[in-house]
CSV table of C-alpha atoms in Angstrom, one decimal:
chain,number,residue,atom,x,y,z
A,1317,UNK,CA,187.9,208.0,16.1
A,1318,UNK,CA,190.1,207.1,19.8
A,1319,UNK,CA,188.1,208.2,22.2
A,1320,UNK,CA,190.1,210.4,24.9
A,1321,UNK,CA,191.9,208.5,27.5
A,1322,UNK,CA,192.1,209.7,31.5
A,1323,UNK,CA,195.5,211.4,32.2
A,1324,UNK,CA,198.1,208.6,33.4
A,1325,UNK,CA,197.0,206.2,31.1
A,1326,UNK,CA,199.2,204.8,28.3
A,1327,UNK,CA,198.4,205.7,24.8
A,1328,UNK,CA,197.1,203.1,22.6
A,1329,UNK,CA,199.7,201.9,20.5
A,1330,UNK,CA,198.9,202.4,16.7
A,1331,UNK,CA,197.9,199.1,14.9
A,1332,UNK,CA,200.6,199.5,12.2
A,1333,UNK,CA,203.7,198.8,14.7
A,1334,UNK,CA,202.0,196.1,17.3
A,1335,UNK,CA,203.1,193.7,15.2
A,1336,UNK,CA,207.0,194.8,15.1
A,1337,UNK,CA,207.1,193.8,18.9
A,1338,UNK,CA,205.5,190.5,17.7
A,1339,UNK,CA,208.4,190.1,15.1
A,1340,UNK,CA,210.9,191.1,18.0
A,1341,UNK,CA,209.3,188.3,19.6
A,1342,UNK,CA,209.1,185.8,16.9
A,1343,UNK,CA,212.9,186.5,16.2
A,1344,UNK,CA,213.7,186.4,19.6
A,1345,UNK,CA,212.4,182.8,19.9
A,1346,UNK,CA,213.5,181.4,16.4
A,1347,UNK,CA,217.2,182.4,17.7
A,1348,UNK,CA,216.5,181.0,20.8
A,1349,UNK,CA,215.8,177.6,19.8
A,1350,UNK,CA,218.6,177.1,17.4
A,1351,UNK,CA,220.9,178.1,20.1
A,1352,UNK,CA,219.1,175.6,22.9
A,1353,UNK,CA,218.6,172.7,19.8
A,1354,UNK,CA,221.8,173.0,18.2
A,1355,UNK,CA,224.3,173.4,21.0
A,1356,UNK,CA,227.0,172.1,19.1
A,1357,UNK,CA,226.9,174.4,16.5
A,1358,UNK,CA,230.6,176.1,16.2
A,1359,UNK,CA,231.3,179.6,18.3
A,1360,UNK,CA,231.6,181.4,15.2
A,1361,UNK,CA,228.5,180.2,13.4
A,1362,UNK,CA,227.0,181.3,17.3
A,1363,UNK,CA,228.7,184.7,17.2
A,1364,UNK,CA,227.2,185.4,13.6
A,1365,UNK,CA,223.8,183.9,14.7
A,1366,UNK,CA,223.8,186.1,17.5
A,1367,UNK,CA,225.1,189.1,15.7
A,1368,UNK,CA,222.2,188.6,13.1
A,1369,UNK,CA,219.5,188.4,15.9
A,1370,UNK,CA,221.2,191.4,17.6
A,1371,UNK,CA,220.6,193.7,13.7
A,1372,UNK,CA,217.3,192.2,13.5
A,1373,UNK,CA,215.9,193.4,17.4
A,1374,UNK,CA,217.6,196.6,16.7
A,1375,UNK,CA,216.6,197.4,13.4
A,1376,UNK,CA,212.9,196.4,14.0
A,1377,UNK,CA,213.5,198.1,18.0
A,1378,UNK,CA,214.3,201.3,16.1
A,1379,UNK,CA,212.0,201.3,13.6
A,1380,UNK,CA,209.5,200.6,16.3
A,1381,UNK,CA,210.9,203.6,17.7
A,1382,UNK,CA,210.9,206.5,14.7
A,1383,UNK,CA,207.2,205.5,14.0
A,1384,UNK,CA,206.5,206.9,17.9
A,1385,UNK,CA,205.1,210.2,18.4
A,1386,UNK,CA,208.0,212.7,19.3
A,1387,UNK,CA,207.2,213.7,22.6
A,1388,UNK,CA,206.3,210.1,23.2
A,1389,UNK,CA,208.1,209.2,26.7
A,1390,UNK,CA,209.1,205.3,25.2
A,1391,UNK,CA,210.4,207.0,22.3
A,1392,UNK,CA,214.3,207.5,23.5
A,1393,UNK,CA,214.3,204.1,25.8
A,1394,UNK,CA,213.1,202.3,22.0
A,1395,UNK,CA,216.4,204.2,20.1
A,1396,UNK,CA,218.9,203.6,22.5
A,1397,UNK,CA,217.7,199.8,22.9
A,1398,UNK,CA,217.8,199.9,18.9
A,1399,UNK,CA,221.3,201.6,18.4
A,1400,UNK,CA,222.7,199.5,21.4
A,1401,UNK,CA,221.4,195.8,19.2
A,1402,UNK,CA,222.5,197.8,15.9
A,1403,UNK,CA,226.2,198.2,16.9
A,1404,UNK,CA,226.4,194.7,18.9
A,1405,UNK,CA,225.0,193.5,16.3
A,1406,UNK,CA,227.7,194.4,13.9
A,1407,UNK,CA,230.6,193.6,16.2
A,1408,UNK,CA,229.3,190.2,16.1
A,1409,UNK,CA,228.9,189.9,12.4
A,1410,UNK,CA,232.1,191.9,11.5
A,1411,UNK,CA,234.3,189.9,13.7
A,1412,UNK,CA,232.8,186.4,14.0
A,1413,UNK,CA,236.6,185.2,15.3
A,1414,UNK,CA,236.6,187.0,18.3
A,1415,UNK,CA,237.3,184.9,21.8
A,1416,UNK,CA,234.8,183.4,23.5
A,1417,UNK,CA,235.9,185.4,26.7
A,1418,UNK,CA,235.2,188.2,24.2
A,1419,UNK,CA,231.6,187.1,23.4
A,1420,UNK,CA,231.1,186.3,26.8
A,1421,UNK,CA,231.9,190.3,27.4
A,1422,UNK,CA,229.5,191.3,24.3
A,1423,UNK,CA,227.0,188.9,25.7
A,1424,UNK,CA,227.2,190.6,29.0
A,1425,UNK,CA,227.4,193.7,28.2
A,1426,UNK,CA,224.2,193.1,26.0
A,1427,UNK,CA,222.4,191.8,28.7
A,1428,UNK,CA,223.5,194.3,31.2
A,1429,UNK,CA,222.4,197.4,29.3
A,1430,UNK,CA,219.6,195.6,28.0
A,1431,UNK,CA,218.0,194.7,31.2
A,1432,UNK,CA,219.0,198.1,32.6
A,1433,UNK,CA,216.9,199.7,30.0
A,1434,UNK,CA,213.8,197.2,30.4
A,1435,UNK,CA,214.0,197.9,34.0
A,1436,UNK,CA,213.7,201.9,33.1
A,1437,UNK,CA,210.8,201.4,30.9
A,1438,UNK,CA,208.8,199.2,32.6
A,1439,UNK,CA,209.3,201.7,36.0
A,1440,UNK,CA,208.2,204.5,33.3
A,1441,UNK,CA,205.1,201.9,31.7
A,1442,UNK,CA,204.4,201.0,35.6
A,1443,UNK,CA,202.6,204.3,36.5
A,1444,UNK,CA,201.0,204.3,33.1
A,1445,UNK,CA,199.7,201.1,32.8
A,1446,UNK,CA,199.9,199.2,36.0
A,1447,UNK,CA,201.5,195.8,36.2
A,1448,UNK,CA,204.3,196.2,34.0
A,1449,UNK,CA,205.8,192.0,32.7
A,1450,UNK,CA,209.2,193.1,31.8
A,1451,UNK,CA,210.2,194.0,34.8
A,1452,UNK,CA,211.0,190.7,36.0
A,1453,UNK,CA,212.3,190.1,32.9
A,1454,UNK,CA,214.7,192.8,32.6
A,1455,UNK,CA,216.3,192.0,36.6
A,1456,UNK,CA,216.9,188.5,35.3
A,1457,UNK,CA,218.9,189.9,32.2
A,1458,UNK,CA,220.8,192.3,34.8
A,1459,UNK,CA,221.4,189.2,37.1
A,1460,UNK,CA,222.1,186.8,34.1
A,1461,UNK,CA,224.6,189.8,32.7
A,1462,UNK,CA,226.4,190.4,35.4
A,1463,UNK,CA,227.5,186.4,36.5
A,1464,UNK,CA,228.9,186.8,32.9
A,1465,UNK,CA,230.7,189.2,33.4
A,1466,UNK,CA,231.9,188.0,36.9
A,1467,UNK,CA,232.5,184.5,35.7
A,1468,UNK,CA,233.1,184.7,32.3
A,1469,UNK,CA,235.2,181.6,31.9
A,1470,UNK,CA,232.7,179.2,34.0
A,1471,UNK,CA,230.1,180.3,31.9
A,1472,UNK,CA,231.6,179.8,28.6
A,1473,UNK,CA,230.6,176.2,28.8
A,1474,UNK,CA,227.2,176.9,28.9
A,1475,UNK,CA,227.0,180.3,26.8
A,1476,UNK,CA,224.5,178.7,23.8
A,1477,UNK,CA,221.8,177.4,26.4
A,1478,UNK,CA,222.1,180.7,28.5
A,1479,UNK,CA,221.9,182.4,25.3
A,1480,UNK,CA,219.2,180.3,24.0
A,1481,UNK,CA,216.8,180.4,27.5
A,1482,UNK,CA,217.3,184.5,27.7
A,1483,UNK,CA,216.0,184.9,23.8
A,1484,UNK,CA,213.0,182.4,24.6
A,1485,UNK,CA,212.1,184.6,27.6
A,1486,UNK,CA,212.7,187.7,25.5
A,1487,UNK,CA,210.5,186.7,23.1
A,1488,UNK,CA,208.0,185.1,25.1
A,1489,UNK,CA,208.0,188.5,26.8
A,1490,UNK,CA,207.5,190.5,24.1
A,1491,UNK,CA,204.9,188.2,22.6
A,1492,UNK,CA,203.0,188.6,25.7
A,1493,UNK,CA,203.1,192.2,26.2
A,1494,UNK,CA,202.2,192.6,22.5
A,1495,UNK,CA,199.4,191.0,22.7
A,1496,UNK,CA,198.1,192.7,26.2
A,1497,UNK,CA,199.1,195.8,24.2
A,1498,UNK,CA,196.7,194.7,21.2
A,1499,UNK,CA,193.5,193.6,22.9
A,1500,UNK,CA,193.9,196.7,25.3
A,1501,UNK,CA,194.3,198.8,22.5
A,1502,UNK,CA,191.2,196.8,20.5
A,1503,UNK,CA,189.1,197.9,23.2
A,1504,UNK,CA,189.9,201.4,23.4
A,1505,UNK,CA,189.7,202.0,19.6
């Protein structure tokens, strides 16, 4: 039985879908290394890596999302995060040819939207929980997003190793507030 929690607090998140944000994270960091490891690997072998990361965090991000309780207020943050890697996910793997000023805007925009929404929840998660770690995390996507799309050609150079860095943080990130997430939750249940 969960014993009632004071109003303000964040719900404990179910046992059954802690461990998607762990395989978020997990896949986050696999992706990241290749990129930072094997910088030489082609644009368009990057472009599909990428795009298959992207299908992966959305598909798990949405899934993570439908197993929510409705009127829970991470719910519609999770399912536009999910749709948003879904879709950029597909551009990437439908159309691995694509310029690298191109990827640099997919990238971008990715990052943009991406941090924008971290930002939102962790604002939302802040009065809930208290010290919220993705909040750093999503202004450094938001910076990170917007010098690529500012300087998209000075930036191309170094794409896989920006690329690489941002999924290690991402999944170190998500790795860390799954487990804070689990061992809070352990306690309460």
């Amino acid at each position: 039985m969960v014993e009632r929690m004071p109003p303000g607090t964040a719900a404990p998140m179910p046992r059954r879908t802690w461990w998607l944000i762990v395989l978020r994270g997990l896949a986050a960091l696999v992706f990241g290394l290749i990129a930072i490891f094997w910088p030489d690997i082609s644009l368009a072998a990057l472009v599909m890596l990428f795009g298959a990361y992207a299908l992966l965090d959305g598909a798990i991000t949405l899934g993570l999302a439908l197993r929510l309780p409705a009127g829970d207020p991470g719910r519609g943050i999770l399912t536009v995060t999910g749709i948003a890697g879904l879709l950029i996910g597909l551009v990437s793997v439908l159309w691995p040819q694509v310029t690298v000023t191109l990827l640099i805007y997919i990238l971008a925009a990715w990052l943009v939207l991406f941090g924008l929404i971290a930002i939102a929840h962790s604002l939302q998660m802040k009065k809930q929980v208290g010290a919220w770690p993705l909040s750093r995390g999503g202004i450094l996507l938001l910076v990170l997003g917007l010098l690529l799309l500012l300087f998209p050609t000075a930036v191309a150079v170094a794409a896989t190793w920006v690329l690489g860095a941002l999924a290690l943080l991402i999944g170190g990130g998500l790795l860390a507030f799954a487990w804070r997430r689990q061992q809070r939750d352990s306690m309460i249940l």
